[in-house]
Coordinates of C-alpha atoms in Angstrom, one line a residue:
Chain G
X1 CA 58.9 -36.1 -14.8
X2 CA 60.5 -38.3 -12.2
X3 CA 63.1 -40.9 -11.5
X4 CA 62.2 -44.0 -9.7
X5 CA 64.8 -45.7 -7.5
X6 CA 64.6 -49.5 -8.0
X7 CA 67.8 -50.2 -6.0
X8 CA 69.4 -47.4 -4.0
X9 CA 73.1 -48.5 -4.3
X10 CA 75.4 -48.2 -1.4
X11 CA 74.8 -44.5 -0.6
X12 CA 73.0 -42.3 -3.2
X13 CA 72.2 -38.8 -2.1
X14 CA 70.9 -35.6 -3.7
X15 CA 73.7 -32.9 -3.7
X16 CA 74.3 -29.5 -5.2
X17 CA 77.0 -26.9 -4.6
X18 CA 76.3 -26.9 -0.8
X19 CA 74.6 -24.9 1.9
X20 CA 76.5 -21.9 3.2
X21 CA 75.8 -19.5 6.1
X22 CA 74.6 -22.1 8.7
X23 CA 77.9 -23.4 9.9
X24 CA 77.6 -21.4 13.0
X25 CA 74.6 -23.6 14.0
X26 CA 76.5 -26.8 13.3
X27 CA 74.9 -27.3 9.9
X28 CA 77.7 -28.4 7.5
X29 CA 78.1 -27.1 3.9
X30 CA 77.4 -30.5 2.3
X31 CA 77.3 -30.5 -1.5
X32 CA 78.8 -32.8 -4.1
X33 CA 82.1 -34.2 -2.8
X34 CA 83.7 -33.6 -6.2
X35 CA 82.4 -30.2 -7.3
X36 CA 84.3 -30.3 -10.6
X37 CA 83.0 -33.7 -11.7
X38 CA 79.4 -32.7 -10.6
X39 CA 79.7 -29.5 -12.7
X40 CA 80.7 -31.6 -15.8
X41 CA 77.6 -33.8 -15.3
X42 CA 75.4 -30.7 -15.2
X43 CA 77.0 -29.1 -18.1
X44 CA 76.5 -32.1 -20.4
X45 CA 72.7 -32.1 -19.9
X46 CA 72.4 -28.3 -20.2
X47 CA 71.9 -27.6 -16.5
X48 CA 73.4 -24.7 -14.5
X49 CA 76.1 -25.3 -12.0
X50 CA 73.6 -24.9 -9.2
X51 CA 71.3 -27.7 -10.2
X52 CA 71.0 -30.7 -7.9
X53 CA 72.1 -34.2 -9.0
X54 CA 72.7 -37.6 -7.6
X55 CA 76.0 -38.5 -5.9
X56 CA 76.7 -42.3 -5.8
X57 CA 79.3 -44.2 -3.7
X58 CA 81.0 -47.3 -5.0
X59 CA 77.8 -49.3 -5.8
X60 CA 75.5 -47.5 -8.2
X61 CA 71.7 -47.4 -7.9
X62 CA 69.2 -48.9 -10.4
X63 CA 66.9 -46.2 -11.7
X64 CA 64.0 -46.1 -14.1
X65 CA 62.9 -42.9 -15.9
X66 CA 59.2 -42.2 -16.6
X67 CA 59.7 -39.8 -19.6
X68 CA 62.3 -39.2 -22.3
X69 CA 65.3 -37.5 -20.6
X70 CA 68.8 -36.3 -21.1
X71 CA 71.2 -37.7 -18.5
X72 CA 74.9 -37.9 -17.9
X73 CA 77.3 -39.8 -15.6
X74 CA 80.6 -38.4 -14.6
X75 CA 83.1 -38.8 -11.8
X76 CA 84.7 -42.1 -10.7
X77 CA 85.1 -44.4 -13.7
X78 CA 82.4 -47.0 -13.8
X79 CA 80.5 -49.1 -16.4
X80 CA 77.2 -47.3 -17.2
X81 CA 74.4 -49.5 -18.5
X82 CA 71.1 -48.5 -20.1
X83 CA 68.7 -51.5 -20.1
X84 CA 71.7 -53.7 -19.5
X85 CA 73.7 -52.4 -22.4
X86 CA 76.9 -50.5 -21.8
X87 CA 76.9 -46.8 -22.8
X88 CA 79.4 -44.0 -22.7
X89 CA 80.4 -42.3 -19.4
X90 CA 81.1 -38.5 -19.5
X91 CA 78.8 -38.1 -22.5
X92 CA 75.3 -37.1 -23.2
X93 CA 72.8 -39.9 -23.0
X94 CA 69.3 -39.7 -24.4
X95 CA 67.0 -42.0 -22.5
X96 CA 63.4 -43.0 -23.4
X97 CA 60.5 -43.3 -21.0
X98 CA 60.8 -46.7 -19.2
X99 CA 64.5 -47.0 -19.7
X100 CA 66.5 -48.4 -16.8
X101 CA 69.9 -47.0 -15.8
X102 CA 72.3 -49.2 -13.8
X103 CA 76.0 -49.6 -13.1
X104 CA 78.8 -52.1 -13.2
X105 CA 81.9 -52.1 -11.0
X106 CA 83.7 -48.9 -10.0
X107 CA 87.3 -48.7 -11.4
X108 CA 88.8 -46.0 -9.3
X109 CA 87.8 -43.3 -6.8
X110 CA 84.5 -43.5 -4.8
X111 CA 82.0 -40.9 -6.0
X112 CA 80.2 -40.7 -9.4
X113 CA 77.4 -38.4 -10.4
X114 CA 74.2 -38.6 -12.3
X115 CA 72.7 -35.5 -13.7
X116 CA 69.4 -35.2 -15.5
X117 CA 68.3 -32.2 -17.6
X118 CA 66.2 -30.0 -15.4
X119 CA 68.0 -31.1 -12.2
X120 CA 66.6 -33.1 -9.2
X121 CA 63.8 -30.9 -8.1
X122 CA 63.4 -31.6 -4.4
X123 CA 62.6 -28.6 -2.2
X124 CA 65.5 -26.4 -1.0
X125 CA 66.2 -26.5 2.7
X126 CA 68.2 -23.5 4.0
X127 CA 69.1 -22.5 0.5
X128 CA 70.3 -25.9 -0.8
X129 CA 69.0 -29.3 -1.9
X130 CA 72.0 -31.1 -0.5
X131 CA 71.2 -34.0 1.8
X132 CA 72.2 -33.6 5.5
X133 CA 71.3 -36.9 7.0
X134 CA 72.2 -36.2 10.6
X135 CA 70.1 -33.0 10.6
X136 CA 67.3 -34.7 8.5
X137 CA 67.1 -31.8 6.0
X138 CA 67.7 -31.4 2.2
X139 CA 67.6 -34.1 -0.5
X140 CA 64.6 -36.4 -0.2
X141 CA 63.4 -36.3 3.4
X142 CA 66.9 -35.5 4.6
X143 CA 68.2 -39.0 3.9
X144 CA 70.1 -41.3 1.5
X145 CA 67.7 -42.8 -1.2
X146 CA 65.9 -46.1 -0.6
X147 CA 64.2 -48.5 -3.0
X148 CA 60.8 -47.2 -4.1
X149 CA 61.7 -43.5 -3.8
X150 CA 60.4 -41.2 -6.5
X151 CA 62.5 -38.1 -7.3
X152 CA 61.0 -35.1 -9.0
X153 CA 62.9 -33.7 -12.0
X154 CA 62.7 -30.0 -12.9
X155 CA 61.9 -28.6 -16.3
X156 CA 64.9 -28.6 -18.6
X157 CA 66.4 -25.2 -19.1
X158 CA 65.8 -23.3 -22.3
X159 CA 67.7 -24.6 -25.4
X160 CA 69.9 -21.6 -25.3
X161 CA 71.8 -22.9 -22.4
X162 CA 75.0 -24.4 -23.9
X163 CA 75.7 -28.0 -23.3
X164 CA 78.6 -30.3 -23.9
X165 CA 78.3 -33.5 -26.0
X166 CA 81.0 -35.3 -24.2
X167 CA 83.8 -34.3 -21.8
X168 CA 87.1 -33.8 -23.7
X169 CA 89.8 -36.2 -22.4
X170 CA 92.0 -33.3 -21.1
X171 CA 89.1 -32.1 -18.9
X172 CA 88.5 -35.4 -17.2
X173 CA 89.5 -35.7 -13.5
X174 CA 92.3 -38.1 -12.8
X175 CA 92.0 -41.2 -10.7
X176 CA 95.4 -42.3 -9.4
X177 CA 96.6 -44.6 -6.6
X178 CA 99.1 -41.9 -5.5
X179 CA 98.2 -38.3 -4.9
X180 CA 99.6 -35.0 -3.7
X181 CA 97.2 -33.0 -1.6
X182 CA 98.2 -29.4 -0.8
X183 CA 97.8 -28.2 2.8
X184 CA 98.4 -25.1 4.8
X185 CA 99.9 -26.1 8.1
X186 CA 98.7 -24.1 11.1
X187 CA 95.7 -24.1 13.5
X188 CA 97.3 -26.1 16.4
X189 CA 100.4 -27.3 14.7
X190 CA 102.5 -25.8 17.6
X191 CA 101.2 -28.7 19.8
X192 CA 103.0 -31.2 17.6
X193 CA 106.6 -32.2 18.1
X194 CA 108.9 -31.2 15.2
X195 CA 109.2 -34.8 14.2
X196 CA 105.4 -35.1 14.4
X197 CA 104.9 -32.2 12.0
X198 CA 107.6 -33.7 9.7
X199 CA 105.8 -37.0 9.7
X200 CA 102.6 -35.3 8.6
X201 CA 104.1 -33.3 5.8
X202 CA 106.9 -35.6 4.6
X203 CA 105.7 -39.2 5.2
X204 CA 103.4 -41.1 2.9
X205 CA 99.9 -41.8 4.2
X206 CA 97.5 -44.5 3.1
X207 CA 93.7 -43.9 2.9
X208 CA 91.9 -46.4 5.1
X209 CA 88.4 -47.8 4.4
X210 CA 87.1 -45.4 7.1
X211 CA 86.3 -42.7 4.7
X212 CA 83.0 -41.0 3.8
X213 CA 81.4 -37.6 3.3
X214 CA 82.2 -36.6 6.9
X215 CA 85.9 -37.5 7.0
X216 CA 88.7 -39.6 5.7
X217 CA 91.1 -41.5 8.0
X218 CA 94.7 -42.1 6.9
X219 CA 97.3 -44.7 8.1
X220 CA 101.0 -44.0 8.4
X221 CA 103.7 -43.4 10.9
X222 CA 101.5 -41.3 13.3
X223 CA 102.5 -38.0 14.7
X224 CA 103.6 -37.0 18.2
X225 CA 101.9 -34.3 20.2
X226 CA 104.1 -32.5 22.7
X227 CA 103.6 -33.7 26.3
X228 CA 102.7 -30.3 27.9
X229 CA 100.2 -29.4 30.6
X230 CA 96.8 -29.1 29.1
X231 CA 94.8 -25.9 29.3
X232 CA 91.7 -25.9 31.6
X233 CA 88.6 -27.1 29.8
X234 CA 90.4 -29.0 27.0
X235 CA 90.5 -32.5 28.3
X236 CA 93.5 -34.6 29.3
X237 CA 94.9 -36.0 26.1
X238 CA 97.6 -33.8 24.4
X239 CA 95.6 -34.0 21.2
X240 CA 92.6 -32.3 22.9
X241 CA 91.8 -28.6 22.7
X242 CA 89.2 -26.4 24.2
X243 CA 86.3 -27.2 21.8
X244 CA 86.6 -24.9 18.8
X245 CA 85.3 -24.5 15.2
X246 CA 86.7 -26.8 12.6
X247 CA 87.7 -25.4 9.2
X248 CA 86.4 -27.5 6.3
X249 CA 89.3 -29.6 5.1
X250 CA 91.2 -29.4 8.4
X251 CA 93.2 -32.4 9.6
X252 CA 92.8 -33.6 13.1
X253 CA 94.9 -36.4 14.6
X254 CA 93.1 -37.8 17.7
X255 CA 95.7 -39.4 20.0
X256 CA 98.3 -38.8 17.3
X257 CA 97.7 -42.0 15.3
X258 CA 95.5 -41.5 12.3
X259 CA 95.1 -38.1 10.6
X260 CA 91.4 -37.5 9.7
X261 CA 90.6 -35.0 6.9
X262 CA 87.2 -33.4 7.5
X263 CA 85.1 -33.2 4.4
X264 CA 81.8 -31.4 3.5
X265 CA 79.5 -33.3 5.9
X266 CA 81.9 -33.2 8.9
X267 CA 81.0 -31.9 12.3
X268 CA 81.6 -28.1 12.5
X269 CA 83.5 -28.1 15.7
X270 CA 84.9 -30.2 18.6
X271 CA 87.8 -30.8 20.9
X272 CA 90.5 -32.4 18.8
X273 CA 93.6 -30.4 17.7
X274 CA 94.2 -29.9 14.0
X275 CA 97.6 -29.4 12.4
X276 CA 96.6 -27.9 9.1
X277 CA 93.9 -27.6 6.4
X278 CA 93.6 -28.9 2.9
X279 CA 93.4 -25.9 0.5
X280 CA 90.1 -25.4 -1.2
X281 CA 91.5 -26.3 -4.7
X282 CA 92.3 -29.8 -3.6
X283 CA 89.1 -30.8 -1.7
X284 CA 87.7 -32.6 -4.8
X285 CA 90.6 -35.0 -4.7
X286 CA 89.2 -37.0 -1.8
X287 CA 86.2 -38.2 -3.9
X288 CA 88.8 -39.6 -6.4
X289 CA 90.6 -41.7 -3.8
X290 CA 89.8 -45.2 -3.0
X291 CA 91.1 -47.0 0.2
X292 CA 94.7 -47.9 -0.2
X293 CA 95.5 -44.7 -2.2
X294 CA 98.9 -43.2 -1.1
X295 CA 98.8 -39.6 -0.2
X296 CA 101.4 -36.9 0.5
X297 CA 100.3 -33.8 2.3
X298 CA 102.4 -31.1 0.6
X299 CA 102.7 -27.8 2.6
X300 CA 102.0 -24.6 0.8
X301 CA 101.5 -21.0 2.0
X302 CA 98.5 -18.7 1.6
X303 CA 99.8 -17.2 -1.7
X304 CA 100.3 -20.6 -3.2
X305 CA 96.9 -21.7 -2.0
X306 CA 95.3 -18.6 -3.6
X307 CA 97.1 -19.3 -6.9
X308 CA 95.9 -22.9 -6.8
X309 CA 92.4 -21.5 -6.1
X310 CA 92.5 -19.3 -9.1
X311 CA 93.7 -22.1 -11.3
X312 CA 90.9 -24.4 -10.1
X313 CA 88.4 -21.6 -10.7
X314 CA 89.7 -21.2 -14.3
X315 CA 89.4 -24.9 -14.9
X316 CA 85.8 -24.8 -13.5
X317 CA 85.0 -21.8 -15.7
X318 CA 86.2 -23.6 -18.8
X319 CA 83.4 -26.1 -18.3
X320 CA 80.9 -23.3 -18.8
X321 CA 82.7 -21.4 -21.5
Chain Q
X1 CA 91.0 -9.6 32.5
X2 CA 93.3 -12.6 32.9
X3 CA 93.5 -13.4 29.1
X4 CA 96.6 -13.5 27.1
X5 CA 97.4 -10.0 25.8
X6 CA 97.0 -11.0 22.2
X7 CA 94.8 -13.4 20.4
X8 CA 96.5 -16.0 18.2
X9 CA 95.6 -15.7 14.5
X10 CA 95.9 -18.7 12.2
X11 CA 94.6 -19.7 8.8
X12 CA 92.5 -22.8 8.0
X13 CA 93.4 -23.1 4.4
X14 CA 92.4 -20.2 2.0
X15 CA 88.8 -19.9 3.4
X16 CA 89.0 -19.9 7.2
X17 CA 90.5 -17.6 9.8
X18 CA 90.8 -19.0 13.3
X19 CA 91.3 -16.5 16.2
X20 CA 92.2 -18.1 19.5
X21 CA 91.5 -15.7 22.3
X22 CA 93.0 -18.1 24.8
X23 CA 94.0 -21.8 24.8
X24 CA 92.0 -22.4 28.0
X25 CA 88.4 -21.8 28.8
X26 CA 87.1 -18.9 30.7
X27 CA 84.1 -16.6 30.7
X28 CA 86.3 -13.7 29.6
X29 CA 87.7 -15.6 26.6
X30 CA 84.2 -16.7 25.6
X31 CA 82.9 -13.2 26.0
X32 CA 85.6 -11.7 23.9
X33 CA 85.1 -14.3 21.2
X34 CA 81.4 -13.7 21.0
X35 CA 81.8 -9.9 21.1
X36 CA 84.3 -10.0 18.2
X37 CA 81.8 -12.2 16.3
X38 CA 79.0 -9.8 16.8
X39 CA 81.0 -6.7 15.9
X40 CA 82.4 -8.4 12.7
X41 CA 78.9 -9.2 11.8
X42 CA 77.8 -5.6 12.3
X43 CA 80.5 -4.5 9.9
X44 CA 78.7 -6.4 7.1
X45 CA 81.9 -7.1 5.2
X46 CA 81.3 -8.4 1.7
X47 CA 82.9 -11.9 1.3
X48 CA 82.1 -13.1 4.9
X49 CA 80.4 -16.5 4.5
X50 CA 80.0 -17.5 8.2
X51 CA 81.1 -16.3 11.6
X52 CA 81.3 -19.1 14.1
X53 CA 82.0 -18.0 17.7
X54 CA 83.4 -20.9 19.8
X55 CA 84.3 -21.4 23.4
X56 CA 87.6 -19.5 23.6
X57 CA 88.1 -18.8 19.9
X58 CA 86.2 -18.0 16.8
X59 CA 86.2 -19.3 13.2
X60 CA 85.4 -17.0 10.3
X61 CA 84.7 -18.4 6.8
X62 CA 85.4 -16.0 4.0
X63 CA 85.6 -15.9 0.2
X64 CA 89.2 -14.7 -0.5
X65 CA 88.1 -13.7 -4.0
X66 CA 85.8 -11.0 -2.5
X67 CA 87.6 -10.3 0.8
X68 CA 91.4 -10.4 0.6
X69 CA 92.7 -12.3 3.6
X70 CA 94.9 -9.5 4.8
X71 CA 91.9 -7.1 4.8
X72 CA 89.9 -9.6 6.9
X73 CA 92.7 -10.0 9.4
X74 CA 93.0 -6.2 9.6
X75 CA 89.3 -5.9 10.3
X76 CA 89.3 -8.6 13.0
X77 CA 92.4 -7.1 14.7
X78 CA 90.7 -3.7 14.8
X79 CA 87.6 -5.3 16.3
X80 CA 89.7 -7.3 18.7
X81 CA 91.2 -4.0 20.1
X82 CA 87.7 -2.4 20.2
X83 CA 86.2 -5.2 22.2
X84 CA 89.0 -5.3 24.7
X85 CA 88.8 -1.6 25.3
X86 CA 85.0 -1.7 25.8
X87 CA 84.5 -1.2 29.6
X88 CA 81.1 -2.8 29.7
X89 CA 80.8 -6.5 29.1
X90 CA 77.1 -6.6 28.7
X91 CA 75.0 -9.1 26.8
X92 CA 71.3 -8.9 26.1
X93 CA 70.2 -12.5 26.1
X94 CA 67.7 -15.1 27.2
X95 CA 67.5 -17.6 30.1
X96 CA 65.8 -21.0 29.6
X97 CA 64.6 -23.6 32.0
X98 CA 65.4 -27.0 30.5
X99 CA 64.0 -30.2 32.1
X100 CA 66.3 -33.2 32.3
X101 CA 65.7 -36.8 33.5
X102 CA 69.1 -37.5 35.1
X103 CA 70.3 -41.1 35.3
X104 CA 67.6 -42.3 32.9
X105 CA 67.4 -45.8 31.4
X106 CA 68.1 -44.7 27.8
X107 CA 71.6 -43.2 28.4
X108 CA 72.2 -46.0 30.9
X109 CA 71.5 -48.6 28.3
X110 CA 73.7 -46.8 25.7
X111 CA 76.4 -46.4 28.3
X112 CA 76.4 -50.1 29.0
X113 CA 76.9 -50.9 25.3
X114 CA 80.1 -48.8 25.1
X115 CA 82.3 -49.9 28.0
X116 CA 85.4 -52.0 27.2
X117 CA 87.7 -50.1 24.8
X118 CA 85.6 -47.0 25.0
X119 CA 85.4 -46.0 28.7
X120 CA 88.0 -45.3 31.4
X121 CA 85.9 -47.3 33.9
X122 CA 84.1 -50.1 32.1
X123 CA 82.7 -51.5 35.4
X124 CA 80.6 -48.4 36.3
X125 CA 78.3 -45.9 34.7
X126 CA 79.2 -42.5 33.2
X127 CA 77.6 -40.7 36.1
X128 CA 79.5 -42.7 38.8
X129 CA 82.7 -42.1 36.9
X130 CA 82.0 -38.4 36.6
X131 CA 81.3 -38.2 40.4
X132 CA 84.5 -40.2 41.2
X133 CA 86.9 -38.1 39.1
X134 CA 85.5 -34.9 40.7
X135 CA 85.9 -36.4 44.2
X136 CA 82.2 -36.3 44.9
X137 CA 80.4 -38.7 47.2
X138 CA 78.1 -40.3 44.6
X139 CA 76.2 -39.8 41.3
X140 CA 73.4 -37.9 43.0
X141 CA 75.9 -35.3 44.3
X142 CA 77.3 -34.9 40.7
X143 CA 73.8 -34.4 39.4
X144 CA 73.1 -31.8 42.1
X145 CA 76.2 -29.9 41.2
X146 CA 75.3 -30.1 37.5
X147 CA 71.9 -28.4 37.8
X148 CA 72.4 -26.2 40.9
X149 CA 74.1 -23.5 38.9
X150 CA 73.1 -22.3 35.4
X151 CA 75.2 -22.7 32.3
X152 CA 75.9 -20.3 29.4
X153 CA 75.8 -21.5 25.8
X154 CA 79.4 -20.9 24.9
X155 CA 79.4 -22.4 21.4
X156 CA 76.9 -24.0 19.0
X157 CA 78.3 -26.6 16.6
X158 CA 79.4 -30.2 16.1
X159 CA 76.1 -31.2 14.6
X160 CA 72.9 -29.2 13.8
X161 CA 72.0 -27.1 16.8
X162 CA 74.2 -28.7 19.4
X163 CA 75.1 -26.3 22.2
X164 CA 78.2 -26.5 24.3
X165 CA 77.6 -24.9 27.7
X166 CA 80.0 -23.6 30.3
X167 CA 78.8 -23.5 34.0
X168 CA 78.5 -20.1 35.6
X169 CA 80.6 -21.2 38.6
X170 CA 83.9 -20.2 40.1
X171 CA 86.9 -21.9 38.6
X172 CA 87.4 -23.9 41.9
X173 CA 83.9 -25.4 41.6
X174 CA 84.0 -26.2 37.9
X175 CA 83.2 -29.8 37.1
X176 CA 85.7 -31.4 34.7
X177 CA 85.7 -34.9 33.3
X178 CA 87.6 -36.7 30.6
X179 CA 85.9 -37.4 27.3
X180 CA 85.4 -41.1 26.4
X181 CA 88.7 -42.9 25.4
X182 CA 87.2 -43.4 22.0
X183 CA 84.0 -41.8 20.9
X184 CA 80.7 -43.8 21.0
X185 CA 79.1 -44.5 17.6
X186 CA 75.7 -43.8 19.2
X187 CA 74.2 -41.3 21.6
X188 CA 70.4 -41.1 22.3
X189 CA 68.9 -37.8 21.0
X190 CA 68.6 -35.1 23.7
X191 CA 71.3 -36.7 25.8
X192 CA 72.9 -34.2 28.2
X193 CA 76.6 -35.1 28.6
X194 CA 79.8 -33.6 30.0
X195 CA 83.3 -33.6 28.6
X196 CA 86.2 -31.3 29.7
X197 CA 84.4 -28.6 31.5
X198 CA 81.5 -28.4 29.0
X199 CA 78.0 -29.8 28.9
X200 CA 77.0 -30.9 25.4
X201 CA 73.3 -31.2 24.9
X202 CA 73.1 -33.6 21.9
X203 CA 70.5 -32.2 19.5
X204 CA 70.2 -35.4 17.4
X205 CA 71.2 -39.1 17.6
X206 CA 74.8 -39.8 16.6
X207 CA 78.4 -40.2 17.6
X208 CA 79.6 -38.6 20.8
X209 CA 82.5 -38.7 23.3
X210 CA 81.1 -37.0 26.3
X211 CA 80.1 -38.7 29.5
X212 CA 76.3 -39.2 29.5
X213 CA 74.3 -37.8 32.5
X214 CA 70.7 -37.8 31.5
X215 CA 68.1 -37.1 28.8
X216 CA 65.8 -34.2 28.0
X217 CA 62.2 -34.7 26.9
X218 CA 61.9 -31.6 24.6
X219 CA 63.8 -31.0 21.4
X220 CA 66.4 -28.3 20.9
X221 CA 66.5 -28.9 17.1
X222 CA 63.3 -29.1 15.2
X223 CA 63.9 -29.3 11.4
X224 CA 60.1 -29.3 10.7
X225 CA 59.6 -26.4 13.0
X226 CA 56.5 -27.8 14.6
X227 CA 56.8 -26.3 18.1
X228 CA 56.2 -22.6 18.8
X229 CA 59.7 -22.1 20.1
X230 CA 61.0 -23.0 16.6
X231 CA 58.8 -20.7 14.6
X232 CA 61.8 -18.5 13.6
X233 CA 64.4 -21.1 13.2
X234 CA 65.0 -24.8 13.6
X235 CA 67.8 -24.4 16.2
X236 CA 66.8 -23.3 19.7
X237 CA 70.0 -22.1 21.3
X238 CA 72.3 -19.2 20.3
X239 CA 75.6 -18.5 21.9
X240 CA 75.1 -16.4 25.0
X241 CA 71.8 -18.0 26.0
X242 CA 71.7 -19.1 29.7
X243 CA 70.3 -22.5 30.6
X244 CA 69.1 -23.7 34.0
X245 CA 68.7 -27.5 34.0
X246 CA 65.8 -28.7 36.1
X247 CA 65.7 -32.4 37.2
X248 CA 62.5 -34.2 36.4
X249 CA 61.4 -37.7 37.2
X250 CA 60.0 -40.2 34.8
X251 CA 56.4 -39.1 35.2
X252 CA 57.1 -35.5 34.4
X253 CA 59.4 -36.6 31.5
X254 CA 56.5 -38.5 30.0
X255 CA 54.2 -35.6 30.6
X256 CA 56.5 -33.2 28.7
X257 CA 57.0 -35.8 26.0
X258 CA 53.2 -35.8 25.5
X259 CA 53.1 -32.1 25.2
X260 CA 55.9 -32.2 22.6
X261 CA 53.9 -34.8 20.7
X262 CA 50.8 -32.7 20.9
X263 CA 52.8 -29.7 19.7
X264 CA 51.9 -27.6 22.7
X265 CA 55.2 -27.6 24.6
X266 CA 56.9 -24.3 25.3
X267 CA 60.2 -23.7 27.1
X268 CA 60.0 -21.5 30.2
X269 CA 62.2 -18.6 29.2
X270 CA 62.8 -14.9 29.8
X271 CA 64.9 -12.0 28.5
X272 CA 67.9 -11.1 30.7
X273 CA 71.0 -8.9 30.7
X274 CA 74.2 -10.8 31.4
X275 CA 77.0 -8.7 32.8
X276 CA 80.5 -10.1 32.6
X277 CA 81.8 -7.7 35.3
X278 CA 79.0 -8.7 37.7
X279 CA 79.5 -12.4 37.0
X280 CA 83.2 -12.2 37.6
X281 CA 82.7 -10.2 40.9
X282 CA 79.9 -12.3 42.4
X283 CA 78.9 -15.2 40.2
X284 CA 76.3 -16.6 42.5
X285 CA 74.7 -13.2 43.1
X286 CA 74.5 -12.7 39.4
X287 CA 73.1 -16.2 38.8
X288 CA 70.3 -15.4 41.3
X289 CA 69.4 -12.3 39.4
X290 CA 69.3 -14.2 36.1
X291 CA 67.1 -17.0 37.6
X292 CA 64.7 -14.5 39.1
X293 CA 63.9 -13.4 35.6
X294 CA 62.9 -16.9 34.8
X295 CA 60.5 -17.1 37.8
X296 CA 58.6 -14.0 36.8
X297 CA 58.4 -15.0 33.1

């Protein structure tokens, strides 16, 4: 069984839970930008949480299916069409051979997910099917999909695997124009002036259109770096550091103007100072923001971050219970 | 050692520990960072996801559900003490000869596209600028200084298989250049660039903010693992590897390119022992020893 890509959409890629253990070589974790929404899609069609699916950005693809198949669409709210007729999002869809899946206009967020029973069965690269375009690995030939691509689909899992008819309302992710994102300040925050750090954690920031799987740039009052002598090797700008590893979710502020949150496809290191890191529980939120979304970076400590992690884990486990 | 007495420990959210050995770059800081990384790896702690040694710091990714963060910090602090007590800073590593076509037309053309708004000196080339800020006579002099002494891979990262390299030279003779004012959106694959005191050898095409010096004919990242040097892994360089750049002209660049195409190209390389103490005592003497190994390989 396979999916044929008639139109690719803006950027449609194969993703799964990500690729771990190769960060030391500069190979990012990748993986669905909204892990929770992706897990819901897999659950509906009876996949495991590890199965690969399609992640779409803004403009959906047009896909035809060559056999009867179970699919689901979750994530950013969007009109889902089968042969031009609107069907339900966040619910199980039974498609017949030759059916065409397409999409209307996105109504919030940026990323939505298409799962098919059996999962997208491209070969694993370094333990994952996630697409890493810069390194040309994972997904289909290591790139976003193009018209004419044929994607293999795996064998559906045994009937015994539980599946969800539709996502209960209280389990759906929220898409709001105003969000709170929890961060742990740290890393190189001592290089910021007090006012600079206050701006980061107390001011309201607006997501710019410069946002993708690598990073998301925010507009706001800017922050000020202390004007101190720079260490040897770092580079002259006060926002420069001796090149170091970047935590996933860390916030760098080149030149002090626009904070950039690094996401799952971001570079693994470099020479810009970072003032904090988004906690793991809140990383999914960035797939649910469209440009113009107002964001506050709320400081939390490690214990609060771990409590939020446990909560997120419980929410995730509820999908599979 | 001239390092700060204590490393700085800081958390990157609930999954990352960053240990900054020193804010500034030095061979000692790099050596400590790499040694801590190696020893943490040897402890085989459950819950460690990735250990990423960097230039003067290291990044450890962990799963706090399997490895409580305070336990991780305790382990790293232990190892930190162990490493600094160790009297012998010795690294069993490899030395590579890497051909480069300096001042090539590809990086020149890309450089010309990114001037106004990107570069400190829009009227010249990256190489002329690099020579100027280092008080050198001309671009050729900068090129000579770039390849006359070997470099050590001090960090791998940014994108797949991209090494940062630190020159094995006394501090007074280190080359240092500013990064672009704003990063380029394009860099030819296999560009050799310099920013701060580091050479970045761009493994793939993409964004970049370092001054471009030249281009290499042979890959350092081979996702299809076609060449013999990539049989084990798609990434050529590991931290601690030593690189001697060798300038080539267009004819030789093309010749090597053909060997790469034919799948027959091999890097000239040898196993060597790098000694931090020797390097700090007499860097050029130690460099000669490292390069001798290359000549008999």
